[in-house]
Coordinates of C-alpha atoms and ligand atoms in Angstrom, one line a residue:
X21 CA 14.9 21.2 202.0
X22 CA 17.0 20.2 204.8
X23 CA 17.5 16.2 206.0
X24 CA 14.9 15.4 209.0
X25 CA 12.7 18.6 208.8
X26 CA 9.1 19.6 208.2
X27 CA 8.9 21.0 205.1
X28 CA 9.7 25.0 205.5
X29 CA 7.6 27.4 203.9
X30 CA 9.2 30.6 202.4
X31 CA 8.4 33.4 204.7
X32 CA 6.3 35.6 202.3
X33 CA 4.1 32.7 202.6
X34 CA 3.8 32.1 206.0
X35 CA 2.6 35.7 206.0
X36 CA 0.5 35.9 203.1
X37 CA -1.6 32.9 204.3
X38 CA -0.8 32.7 208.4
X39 CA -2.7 30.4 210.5
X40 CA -2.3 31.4 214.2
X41 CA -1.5 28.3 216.6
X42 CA -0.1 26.6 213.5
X43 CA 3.5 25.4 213.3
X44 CA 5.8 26.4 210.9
X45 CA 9.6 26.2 209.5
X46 CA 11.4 29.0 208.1
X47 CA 14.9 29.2 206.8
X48 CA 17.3 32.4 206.1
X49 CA 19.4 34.9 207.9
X50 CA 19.0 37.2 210.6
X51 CA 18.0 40.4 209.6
X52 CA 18.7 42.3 212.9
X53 CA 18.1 41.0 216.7
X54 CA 17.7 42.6 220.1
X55 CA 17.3 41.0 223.4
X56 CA 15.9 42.0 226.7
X57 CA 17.3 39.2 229.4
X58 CA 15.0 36.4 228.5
X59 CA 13.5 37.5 225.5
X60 CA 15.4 37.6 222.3
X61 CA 13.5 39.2 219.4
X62 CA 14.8 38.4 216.2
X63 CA 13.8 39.0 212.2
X64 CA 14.7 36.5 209.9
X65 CA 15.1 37.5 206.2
X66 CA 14.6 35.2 202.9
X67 CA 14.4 35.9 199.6
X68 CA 10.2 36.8 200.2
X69 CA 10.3 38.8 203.0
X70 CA 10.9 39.4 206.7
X71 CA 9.2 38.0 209.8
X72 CA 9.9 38.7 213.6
X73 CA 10.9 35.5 215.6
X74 CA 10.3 35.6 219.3
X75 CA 12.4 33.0 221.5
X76 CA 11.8 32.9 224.7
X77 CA 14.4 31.1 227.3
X78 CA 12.5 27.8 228.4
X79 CA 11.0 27.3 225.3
X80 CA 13.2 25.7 223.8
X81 CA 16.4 24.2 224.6
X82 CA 19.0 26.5 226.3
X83 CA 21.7 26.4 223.9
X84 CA 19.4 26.9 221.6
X85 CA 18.4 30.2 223.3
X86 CA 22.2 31.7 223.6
X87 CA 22.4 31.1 220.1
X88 CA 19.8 32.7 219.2
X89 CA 21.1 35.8 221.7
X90 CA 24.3 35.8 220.3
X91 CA 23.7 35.6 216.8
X92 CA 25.4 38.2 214.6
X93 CA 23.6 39.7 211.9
X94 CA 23.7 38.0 208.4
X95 CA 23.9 34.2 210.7
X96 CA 21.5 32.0 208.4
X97 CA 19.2 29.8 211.1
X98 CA 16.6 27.2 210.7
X99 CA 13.6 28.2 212.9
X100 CA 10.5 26.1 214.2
X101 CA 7.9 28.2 215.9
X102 CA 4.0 28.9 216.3
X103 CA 2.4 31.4 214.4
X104 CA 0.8 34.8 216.5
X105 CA -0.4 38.1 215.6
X106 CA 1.6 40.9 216.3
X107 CA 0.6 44.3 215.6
X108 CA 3.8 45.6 216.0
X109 CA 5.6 43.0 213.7
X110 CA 6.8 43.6 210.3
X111 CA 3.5 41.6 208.1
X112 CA 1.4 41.6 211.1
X113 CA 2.5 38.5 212.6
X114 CA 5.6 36.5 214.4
X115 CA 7.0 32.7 215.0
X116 CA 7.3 32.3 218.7
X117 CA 10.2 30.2 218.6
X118 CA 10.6 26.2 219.4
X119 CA 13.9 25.5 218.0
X120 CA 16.3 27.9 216.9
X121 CA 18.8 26.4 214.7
X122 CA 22.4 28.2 213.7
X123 CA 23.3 27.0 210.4
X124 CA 26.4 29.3 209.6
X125 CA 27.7 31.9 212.1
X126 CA 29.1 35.4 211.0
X127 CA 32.3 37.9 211.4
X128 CA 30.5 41.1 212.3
X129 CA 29.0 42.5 209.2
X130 CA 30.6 45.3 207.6
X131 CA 27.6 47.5 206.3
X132 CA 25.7 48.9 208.8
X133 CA 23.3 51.4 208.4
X134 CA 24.7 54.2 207.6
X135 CA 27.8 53.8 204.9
X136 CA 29.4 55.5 202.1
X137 CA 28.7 54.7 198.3
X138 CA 32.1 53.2 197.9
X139 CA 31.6 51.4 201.0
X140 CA 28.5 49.6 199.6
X141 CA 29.8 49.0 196.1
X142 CA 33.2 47.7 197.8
X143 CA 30.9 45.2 199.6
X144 CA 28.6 44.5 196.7
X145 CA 28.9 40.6 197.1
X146 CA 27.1 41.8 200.7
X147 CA 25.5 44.4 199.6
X148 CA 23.0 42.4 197.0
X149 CA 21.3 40.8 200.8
X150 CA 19.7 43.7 200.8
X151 CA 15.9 44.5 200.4
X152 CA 16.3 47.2 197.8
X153 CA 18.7 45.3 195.9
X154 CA 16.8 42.1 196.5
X155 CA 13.5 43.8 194.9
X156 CA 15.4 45.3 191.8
X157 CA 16.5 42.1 191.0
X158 CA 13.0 40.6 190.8
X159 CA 11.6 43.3 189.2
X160 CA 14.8 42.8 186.2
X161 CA 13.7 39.1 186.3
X162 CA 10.0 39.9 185.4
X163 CA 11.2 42.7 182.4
X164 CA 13.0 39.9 181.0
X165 CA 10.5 36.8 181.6
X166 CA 7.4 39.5 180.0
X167 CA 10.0 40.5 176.8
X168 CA 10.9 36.6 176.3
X169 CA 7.4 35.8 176.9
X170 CA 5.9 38.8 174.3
X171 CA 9.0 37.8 172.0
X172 CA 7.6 34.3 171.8
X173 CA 4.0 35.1 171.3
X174 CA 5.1 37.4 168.6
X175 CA 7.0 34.5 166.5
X176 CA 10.9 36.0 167.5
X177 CA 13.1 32.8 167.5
X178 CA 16.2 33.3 170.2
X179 CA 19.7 32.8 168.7
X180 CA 22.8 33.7 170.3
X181 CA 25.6 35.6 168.7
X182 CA 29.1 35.5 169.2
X183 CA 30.9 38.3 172.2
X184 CA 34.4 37.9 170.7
X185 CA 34.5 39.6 167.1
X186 CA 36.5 41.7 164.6
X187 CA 33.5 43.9 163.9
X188 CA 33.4 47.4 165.4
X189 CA 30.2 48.1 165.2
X190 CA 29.3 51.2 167.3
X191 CA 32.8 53.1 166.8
X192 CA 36.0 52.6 167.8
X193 CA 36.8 55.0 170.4
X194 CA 34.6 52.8 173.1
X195 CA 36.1 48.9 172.0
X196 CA 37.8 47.3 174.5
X197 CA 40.0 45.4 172.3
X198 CA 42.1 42.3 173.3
X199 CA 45.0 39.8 172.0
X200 CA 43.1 36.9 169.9
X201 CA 46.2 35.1 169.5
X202 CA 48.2 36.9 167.0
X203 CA 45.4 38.9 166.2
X204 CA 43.2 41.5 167.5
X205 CA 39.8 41.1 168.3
X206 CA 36.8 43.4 170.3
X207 CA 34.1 42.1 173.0
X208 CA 30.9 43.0 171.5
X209 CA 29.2 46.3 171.6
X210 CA 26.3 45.2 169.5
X211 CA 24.7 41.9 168.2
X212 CA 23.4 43.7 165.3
X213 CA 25.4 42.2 162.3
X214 CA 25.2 38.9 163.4
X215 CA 21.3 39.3 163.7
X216 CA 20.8 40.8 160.4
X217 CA 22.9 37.6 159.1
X218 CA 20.1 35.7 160.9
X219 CA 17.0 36.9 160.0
X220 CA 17.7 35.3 156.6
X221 CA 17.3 32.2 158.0
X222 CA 14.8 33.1 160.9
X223 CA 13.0 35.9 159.7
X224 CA 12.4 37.5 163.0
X225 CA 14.8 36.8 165.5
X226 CA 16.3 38.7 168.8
X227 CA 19.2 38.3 171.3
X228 CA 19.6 39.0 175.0
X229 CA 23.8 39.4 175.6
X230 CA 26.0 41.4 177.5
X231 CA 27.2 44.3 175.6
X232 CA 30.2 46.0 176.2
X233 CA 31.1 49.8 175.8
X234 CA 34.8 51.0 177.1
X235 CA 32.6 54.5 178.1
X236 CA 34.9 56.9 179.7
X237 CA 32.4 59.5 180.7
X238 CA 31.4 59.2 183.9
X239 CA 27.3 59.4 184.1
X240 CA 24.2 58.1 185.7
X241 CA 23.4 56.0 182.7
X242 CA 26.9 54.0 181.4
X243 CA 27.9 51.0 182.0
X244 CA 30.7 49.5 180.8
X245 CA 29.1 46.1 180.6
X246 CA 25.3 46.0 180.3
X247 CA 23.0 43.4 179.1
X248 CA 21.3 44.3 175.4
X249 CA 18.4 43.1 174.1
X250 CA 18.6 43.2 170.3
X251 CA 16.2 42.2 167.9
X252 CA 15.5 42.2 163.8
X253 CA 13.2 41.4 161.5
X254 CA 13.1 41.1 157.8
X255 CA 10.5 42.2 155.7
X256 CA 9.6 45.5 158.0
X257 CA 10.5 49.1 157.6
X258 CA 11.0 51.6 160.5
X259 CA 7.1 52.0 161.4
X260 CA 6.7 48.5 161.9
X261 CA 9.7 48.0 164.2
X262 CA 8.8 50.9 166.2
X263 CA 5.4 49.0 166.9
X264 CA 7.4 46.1 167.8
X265 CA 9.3 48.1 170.7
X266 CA 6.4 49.8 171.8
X267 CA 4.5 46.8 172.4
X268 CA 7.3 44.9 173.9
X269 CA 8.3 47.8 176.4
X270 CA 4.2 47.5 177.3
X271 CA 4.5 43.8 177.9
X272 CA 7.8 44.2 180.1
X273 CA 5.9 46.7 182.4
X274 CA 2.4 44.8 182.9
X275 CA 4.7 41.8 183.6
X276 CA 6.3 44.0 186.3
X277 CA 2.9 45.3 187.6
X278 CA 1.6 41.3 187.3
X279 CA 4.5 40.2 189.7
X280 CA 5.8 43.2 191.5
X281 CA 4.0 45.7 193.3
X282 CA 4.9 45.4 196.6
X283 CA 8.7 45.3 194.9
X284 CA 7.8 48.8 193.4
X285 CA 6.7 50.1 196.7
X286 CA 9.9 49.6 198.2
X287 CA 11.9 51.3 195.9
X288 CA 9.6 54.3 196.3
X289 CA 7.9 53.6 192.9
X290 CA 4.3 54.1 193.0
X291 CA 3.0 51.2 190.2
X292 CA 0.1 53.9 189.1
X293 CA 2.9 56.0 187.4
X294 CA 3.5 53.4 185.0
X295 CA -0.5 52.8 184.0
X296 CA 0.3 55.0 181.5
X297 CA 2.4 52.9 179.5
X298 CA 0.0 51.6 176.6
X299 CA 0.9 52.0 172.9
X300 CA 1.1 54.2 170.9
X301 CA 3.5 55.7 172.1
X302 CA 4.3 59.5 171.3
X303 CA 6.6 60.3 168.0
X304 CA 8.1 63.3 167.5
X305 CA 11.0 64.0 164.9
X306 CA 14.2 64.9 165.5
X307 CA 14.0 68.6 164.2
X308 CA 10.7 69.0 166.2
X309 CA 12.8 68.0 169.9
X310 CA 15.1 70.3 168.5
X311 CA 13.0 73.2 167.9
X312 CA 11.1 72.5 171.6
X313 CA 14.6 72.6 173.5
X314 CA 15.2 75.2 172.1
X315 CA 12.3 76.7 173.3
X316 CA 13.2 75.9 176.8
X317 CA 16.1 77.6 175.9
X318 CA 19.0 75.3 174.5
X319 CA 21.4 76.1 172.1
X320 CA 21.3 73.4 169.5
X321 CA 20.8 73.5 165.6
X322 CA 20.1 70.8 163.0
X323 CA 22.8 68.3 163.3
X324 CA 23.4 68.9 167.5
X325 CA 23.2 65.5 169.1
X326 CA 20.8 64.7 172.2
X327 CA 22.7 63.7 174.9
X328 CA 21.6 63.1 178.6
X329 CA 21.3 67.0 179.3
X330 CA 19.1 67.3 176.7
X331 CA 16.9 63.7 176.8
X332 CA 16.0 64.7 180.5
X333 CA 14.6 67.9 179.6
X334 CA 12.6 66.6 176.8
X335 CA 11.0 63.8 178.9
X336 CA 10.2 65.2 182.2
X337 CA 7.0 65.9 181.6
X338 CA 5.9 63.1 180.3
X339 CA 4.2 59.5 181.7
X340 CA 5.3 57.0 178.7
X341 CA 8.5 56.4 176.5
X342 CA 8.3 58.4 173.9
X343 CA 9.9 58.0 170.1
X344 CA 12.3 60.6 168.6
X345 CA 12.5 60.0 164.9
X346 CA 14.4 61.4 161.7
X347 CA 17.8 61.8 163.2
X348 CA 20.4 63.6 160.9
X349 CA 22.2 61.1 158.6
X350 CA 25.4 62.9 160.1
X351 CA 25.1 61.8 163.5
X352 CA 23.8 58.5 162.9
X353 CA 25.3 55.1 162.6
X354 CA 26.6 53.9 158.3
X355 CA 23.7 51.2 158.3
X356 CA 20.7 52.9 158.8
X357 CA 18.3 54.0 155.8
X358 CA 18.2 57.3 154.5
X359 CA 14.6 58.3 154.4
X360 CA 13.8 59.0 150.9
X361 CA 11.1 61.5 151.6
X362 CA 13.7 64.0 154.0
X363 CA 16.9 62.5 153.0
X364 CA 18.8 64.8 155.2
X365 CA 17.7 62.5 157.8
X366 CA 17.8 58.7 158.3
X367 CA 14.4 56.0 159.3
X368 CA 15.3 55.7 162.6
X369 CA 13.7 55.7 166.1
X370 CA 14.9 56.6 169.8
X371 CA 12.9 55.4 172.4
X372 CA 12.9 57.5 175.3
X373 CA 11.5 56.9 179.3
X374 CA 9.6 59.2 180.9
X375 CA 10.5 61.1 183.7
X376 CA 13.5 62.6 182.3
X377 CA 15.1 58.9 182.2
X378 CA 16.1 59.3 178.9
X379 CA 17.3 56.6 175.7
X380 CA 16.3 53.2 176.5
X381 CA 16.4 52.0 172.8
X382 CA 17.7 53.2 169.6
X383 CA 16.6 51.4 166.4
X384 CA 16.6 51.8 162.6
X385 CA 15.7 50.1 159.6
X386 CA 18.6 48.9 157.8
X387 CA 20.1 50.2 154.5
X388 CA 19.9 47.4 151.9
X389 CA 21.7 49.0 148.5
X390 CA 25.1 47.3 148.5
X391 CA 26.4 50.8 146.9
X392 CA 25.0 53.3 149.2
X393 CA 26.5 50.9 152.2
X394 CA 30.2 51.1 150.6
X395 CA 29.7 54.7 150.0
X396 CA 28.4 55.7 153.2
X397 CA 31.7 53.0 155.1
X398 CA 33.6 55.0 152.8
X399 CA 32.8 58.4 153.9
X400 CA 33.2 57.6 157.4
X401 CA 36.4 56.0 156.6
X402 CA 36.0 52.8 157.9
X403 CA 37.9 50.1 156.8
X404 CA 35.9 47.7 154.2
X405 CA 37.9 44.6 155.1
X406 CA 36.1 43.9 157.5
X407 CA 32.8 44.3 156.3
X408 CA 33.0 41.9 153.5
X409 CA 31.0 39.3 155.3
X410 CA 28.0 42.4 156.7
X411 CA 28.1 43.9 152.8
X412 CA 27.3 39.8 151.5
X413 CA 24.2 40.2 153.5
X414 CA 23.4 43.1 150.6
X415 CA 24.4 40.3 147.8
X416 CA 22.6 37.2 148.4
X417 CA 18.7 38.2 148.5
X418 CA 18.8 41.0 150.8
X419 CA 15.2 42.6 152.0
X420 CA 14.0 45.3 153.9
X421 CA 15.1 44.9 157.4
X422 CA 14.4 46.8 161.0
X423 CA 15.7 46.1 164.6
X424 CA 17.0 48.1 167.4
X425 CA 19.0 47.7 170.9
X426 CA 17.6 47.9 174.1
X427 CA 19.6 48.3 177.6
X428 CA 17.6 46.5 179.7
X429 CA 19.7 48.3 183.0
X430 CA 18.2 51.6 181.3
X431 CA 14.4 49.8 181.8
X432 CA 14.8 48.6 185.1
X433 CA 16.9 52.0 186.1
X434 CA 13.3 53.7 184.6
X435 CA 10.7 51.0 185.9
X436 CA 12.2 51.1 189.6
X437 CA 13.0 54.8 189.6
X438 CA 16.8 54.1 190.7
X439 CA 18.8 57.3 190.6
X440 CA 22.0 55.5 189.1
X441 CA 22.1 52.8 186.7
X442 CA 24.3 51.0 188.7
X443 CA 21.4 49.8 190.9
X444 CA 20.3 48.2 188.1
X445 CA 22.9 45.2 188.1
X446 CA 24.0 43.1 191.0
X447 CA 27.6 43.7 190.2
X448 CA 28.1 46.9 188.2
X449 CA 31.6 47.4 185.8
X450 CA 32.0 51.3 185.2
X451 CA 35.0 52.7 184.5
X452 CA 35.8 53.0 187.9
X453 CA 35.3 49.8 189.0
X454 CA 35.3 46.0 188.2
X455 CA 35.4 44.6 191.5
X456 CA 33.8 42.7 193.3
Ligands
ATP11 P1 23.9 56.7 174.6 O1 23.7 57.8 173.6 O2 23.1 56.8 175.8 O3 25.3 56.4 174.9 P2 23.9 54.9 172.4 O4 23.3 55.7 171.3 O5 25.4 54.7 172.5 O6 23.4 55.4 173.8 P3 23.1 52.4 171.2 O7 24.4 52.2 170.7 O8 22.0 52.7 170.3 O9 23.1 53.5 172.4 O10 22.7 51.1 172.1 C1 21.4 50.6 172.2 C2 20.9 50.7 173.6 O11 21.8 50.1 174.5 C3 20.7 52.1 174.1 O12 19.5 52.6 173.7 C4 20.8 51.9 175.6 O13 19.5 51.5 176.1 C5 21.7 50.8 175.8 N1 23.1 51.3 176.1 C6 24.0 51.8 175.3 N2 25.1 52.1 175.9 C7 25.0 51.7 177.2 C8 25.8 51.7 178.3 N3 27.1 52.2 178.3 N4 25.3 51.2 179.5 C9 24.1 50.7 179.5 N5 23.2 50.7 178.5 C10 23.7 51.2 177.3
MG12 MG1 26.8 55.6 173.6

């Protein structure tokens, strides 16, 4: 609060619980103003809402009244009024204005209604004002404040592993790699390692970091920095980890419907579509997905991956994520457990969003034989030196392990039904951009 003023009420409270006749304070920025001689109608913006100020020349003092005439859009302004219904006011109701105070002026604002994509994302540090991009924010906020809350519930201990590392976990060809003095080191495209190294003192313990993947391809679900939710947990094979993510994705979305309806409404997602999202959640195997694309007429075989194309088509139909399990050991990451009963395959689990959204998670339980680890790092020719630490984890009491990655942009892109992933962070990095 301001020196020397009644206490200001946020405005999605003034609406939410108005009291006509009564005074109030508000405090944000002009959303947009026209004036007819000596009227000026203004709406004021904060982080809960909107609400139309009338002021009136006469009621209040007369500098007061130019400046609230001549007030550019995006000015942030202290205003005193009386509440009144309004039918025709955004909520229902307006201030009619006793003081009118310009806090910060403003250079003429460069978005305007109508603008290009670039435009927007050039202006991001602008851009983020807006309602949309206000709303996806808080709904992110919620995801993350129902998984810490679930995580907690649940017995998951936070711990926070290192971004700078010599491990390559998810593959070379998307590191970004950097000088570390007179070495080389990458920025992190996975936690994993350094949780597995945990659990043994934690038993069940999960990270929220950014994650970063030098992706090159040029799609509506990459980003090149992106904020990852891992978690693992000893003692659990694949069945019980893929109850884990079910019920944690359940617990992000009734947080959301908890705390953000009218948010959802906004962004043009009606909150009924995600009542659906209760465990369990579907599982299907890998070789059945197959077999149904190709049904719908896809040329794949045993050992094709799923990419985007093929992800949308498979989820369209459906209302809740849904698990694709039994990947081919070919196509699948060096740590995850060959599944003794279809050993063509690996115990592993892709979570997918409805709606043709797609990967949200992938998870696996974790191969525990020191010899079948070498062999398999072997095969895929990658270098053991840098393992030693990972394959120590396979020498000192090692037990079965699960855990899995999830983007939380990918939930939020789902949850808010935001056509690019993009929308999903206040200040996106793709490979086309890293700026603002
Ligand atoms: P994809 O096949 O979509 O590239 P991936 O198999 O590379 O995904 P993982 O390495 O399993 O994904 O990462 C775990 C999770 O992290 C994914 O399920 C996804 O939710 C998220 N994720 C992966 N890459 C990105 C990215 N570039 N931008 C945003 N989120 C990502
Ligand atoms: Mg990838």
């Amino acid at each position: 609060m301001l020196m020397g003023m009644s206490s200001p009420r946020k405005i999605g409270q003034v609406l939410s619980s108005p009291v006509p006749g009564q005074e109030e304070a508000i405090q944000g920025w002009i959303y947009r103003t026209r004036s007819s001689g000596a009227i000026v109608f203004a709406v004021v913006r904060d982080s809960s809402g909107v609400i139309q100020v009338t002021v009136k020349k006469g009621n209040l003092p007369e500098g007061e009244f130019e400046a609230a005439k001549s007030a550019p859009v995006e000015s942030s302004v202290i205003v005193i009024g009386k509440v009144f219904e309004d039918k025709r006011a955004p909520g229902g109701y307006e201030l009619k204005a006793s003081s009118f105070k310009l806090v910060g002026g403003a250079d003429p604002f460069p978005i305007t209604e109508y603008q290009s994509e670039e435009l927007l994302l050039d202006n991001r540090h602008l851009w983020i004002r807006s309602r949309e991009q206000t709303a996806v924010m808080k709904v992110k906020a919620s995801v993350l404040e129902g998984a810490r809350a679930w995580l907690k519930a649940n017995d998951f201990t936070e711990v926070t592993p290192p971004i700078l590392t010599q491990n390559a976990c998810e593959g070379g060809v998307t590191l970004f790699k950097l000088k570390y003095f007179d070495r080389e080191a990458y920025l992190s495209q996975s936690a994993q390692m350094y949780l597995e190294a945990l659990i043994f003192s934690l038993d069940r313990v999960y990270s929220l970091t950014p994650s970063f993947r030098a992706e090159k391809s040029r799609t509506t679900r990459h980003l090149t920095e992106y904020w990852h939710l891992e978690l693992e947990e000893a003692w659990t094979d694949n069945d019980g980890n893929m109850e884990v993510q079910e019920n944690l994705v359940t617990a992000m979305v009734e947080q959301v419907l908890k705390d953000r309806q009218a948010e959802l409404r906004l962004l043009g997602r009606d909150p009924a579509d995600l009542k659906e999202v209760r465990p369990p959640f579907k599982r299907v195997r890998y070789s059945q997905a197959i077999e149904a694309l190709k049904a719908k007429g896809f040329d794949l075989a045993f050992g094709s991956d799923m990419g985007a194309v093929e992800e949308r088509a498979f989820t369209a139909e459906e209302r809740a994520p849904i698990f694709v399990t039994n990947f081919p050991r070919e196509i699948k990451a060096f740590y995850m457990k060959e599944d003794p009963t279809d050993p063509a395959t690996v115990k592993c689990a892709d979570m997918l969003a409805p709606e043709g959204y797609g990967e949200i998670i992938g998870g696996s339980e974790r191969e525990t034989d020191l010899g079948t680890l070498t062999a398999r790092l072997k095969a895929q020719e990658i270098p053991l030196e840098a393992y030693q630490w990972y394959l120590d984890l396979r020498r000192f009491g090692s037990v079965p392990h699960s855990g899995f990655g999830l983007g939380i942009e990918r939930v939020v892109r789902w949850i808010c039904k935001l056509e690019h992933i993009r929308d999903a962070v206040p200040f996106p990095r793709t490979v086309a951009r890293c700026y603002p």
